[in-house]
XYZ file of C-alpha atoms in Angstrom:
124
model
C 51.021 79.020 100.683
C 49.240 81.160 103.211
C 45.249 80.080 104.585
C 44.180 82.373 102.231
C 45.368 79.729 99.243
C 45.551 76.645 100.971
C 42.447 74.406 100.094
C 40.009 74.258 102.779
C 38.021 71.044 102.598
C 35.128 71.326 104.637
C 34.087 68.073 105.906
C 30.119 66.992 106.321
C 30.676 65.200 109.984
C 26.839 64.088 110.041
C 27.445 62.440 106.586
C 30.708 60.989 106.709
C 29.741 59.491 110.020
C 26.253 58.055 108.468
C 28.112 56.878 105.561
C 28.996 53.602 107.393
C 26.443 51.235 109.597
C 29.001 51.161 112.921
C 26.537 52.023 115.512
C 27.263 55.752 115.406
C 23.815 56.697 116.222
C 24.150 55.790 119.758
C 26.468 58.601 119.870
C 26.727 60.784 117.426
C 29.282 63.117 119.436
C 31.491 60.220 120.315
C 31.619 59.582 116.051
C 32.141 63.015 115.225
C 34.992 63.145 117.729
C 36.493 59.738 116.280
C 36.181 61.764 112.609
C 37.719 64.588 114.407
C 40.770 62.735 115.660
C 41.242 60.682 112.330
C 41.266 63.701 110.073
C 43.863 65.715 112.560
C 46.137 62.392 112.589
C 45.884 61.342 108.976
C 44.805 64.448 106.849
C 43.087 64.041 104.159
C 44.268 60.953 101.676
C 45.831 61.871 98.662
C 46.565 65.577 99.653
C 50.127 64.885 101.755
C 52.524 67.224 101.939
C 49.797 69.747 100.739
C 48.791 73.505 101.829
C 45.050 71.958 103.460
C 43.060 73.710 105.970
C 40.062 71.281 107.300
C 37.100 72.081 108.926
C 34.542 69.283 110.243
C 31.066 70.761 110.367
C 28.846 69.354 113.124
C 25.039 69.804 113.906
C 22.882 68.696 116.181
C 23.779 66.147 118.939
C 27.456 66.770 117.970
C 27.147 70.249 118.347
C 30.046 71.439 120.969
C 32.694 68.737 119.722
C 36.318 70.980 119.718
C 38.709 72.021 117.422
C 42.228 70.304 117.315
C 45.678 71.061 116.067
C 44.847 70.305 112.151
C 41.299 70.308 112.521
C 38.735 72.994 113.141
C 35.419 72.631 114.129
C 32.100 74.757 113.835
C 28.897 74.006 115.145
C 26.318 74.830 112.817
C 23.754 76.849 114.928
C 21.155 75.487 112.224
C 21.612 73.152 108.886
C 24.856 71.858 108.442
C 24.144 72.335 105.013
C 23.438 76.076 105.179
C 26.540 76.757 107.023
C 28.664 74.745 104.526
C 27.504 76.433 101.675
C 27.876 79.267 103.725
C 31.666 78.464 104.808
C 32.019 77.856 100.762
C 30.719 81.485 99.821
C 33.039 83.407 102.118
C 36.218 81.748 100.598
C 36.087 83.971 98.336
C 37.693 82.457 95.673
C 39.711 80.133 97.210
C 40.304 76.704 96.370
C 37.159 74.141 98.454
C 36.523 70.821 98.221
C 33.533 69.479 100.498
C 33.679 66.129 101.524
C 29.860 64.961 101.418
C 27.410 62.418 99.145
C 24.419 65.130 100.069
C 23.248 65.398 97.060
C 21.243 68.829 96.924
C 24.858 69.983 99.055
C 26.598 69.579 96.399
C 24.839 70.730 93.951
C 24.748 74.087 95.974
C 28.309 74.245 97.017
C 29.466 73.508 93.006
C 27.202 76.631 92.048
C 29.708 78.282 94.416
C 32.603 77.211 92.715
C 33.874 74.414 95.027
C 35.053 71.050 94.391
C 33.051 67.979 95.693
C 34.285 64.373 96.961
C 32.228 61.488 98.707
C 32.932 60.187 102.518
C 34.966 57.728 101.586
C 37.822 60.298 100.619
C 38.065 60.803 104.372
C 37.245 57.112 105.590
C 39.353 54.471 106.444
């Protein structure tokens, strides 16, 4: 498989992160990095040995977190949201699955043909 097939699962940082009551809003950066680390060391459960591309999108006060071997990161200059569905829409056809519980996300990232999963498909 080449990046243009592998499945890119796009990862809601600001959701994931809020998904579990550990304090994370003290620093959100610090969490996002701590998601950023866990998905480049474990990859996403359930997809091992899979062709999987993964992007963690950040906003706000964990805008400027950096990419990793395994894991990419992109600052969203605006919504997170908007630049996931965005992210989904120039695939292009190929295979997504967004990691969020948002629900109006995923209703607008299905109308774009991708997959959806909860945070706890990327948390321990």
């Amino acid at each position: 498989m080449t990046e243009d097939t592998a499945l890119l699962v796009i990862v809601d940082a600001a959701n994931v992160v809020g998904s579990v009551p550990d304090g994370w809003w003290r620093e959100r950066r610090g969490a996002a990095e701590r998601l950023r680390d866990r998905l480049a060391a474990d990859g996403v459960p359930g997809r091992a040995g899979a062709d999987v591309e993964i992007v963690l999108v950040v906003e706000g006060a964990a805008r400027g977190v950096e990419s990793v071997p395994g894991v990419r990161v992109e600052s969203a200059a605006g919504s997170g949201d908007d630049h996931m569905v965005e992210l989904v829409a120039r695939a292009g056809g190929r295979p997504c699955l967004v990691v969020t519980a948002d629900r109006e996300l995923r209703r607008r990232v299905t109308e774009s043909g991708a997959e959806v999963a909860g945070p706890r498909t990327v948390r321990p």
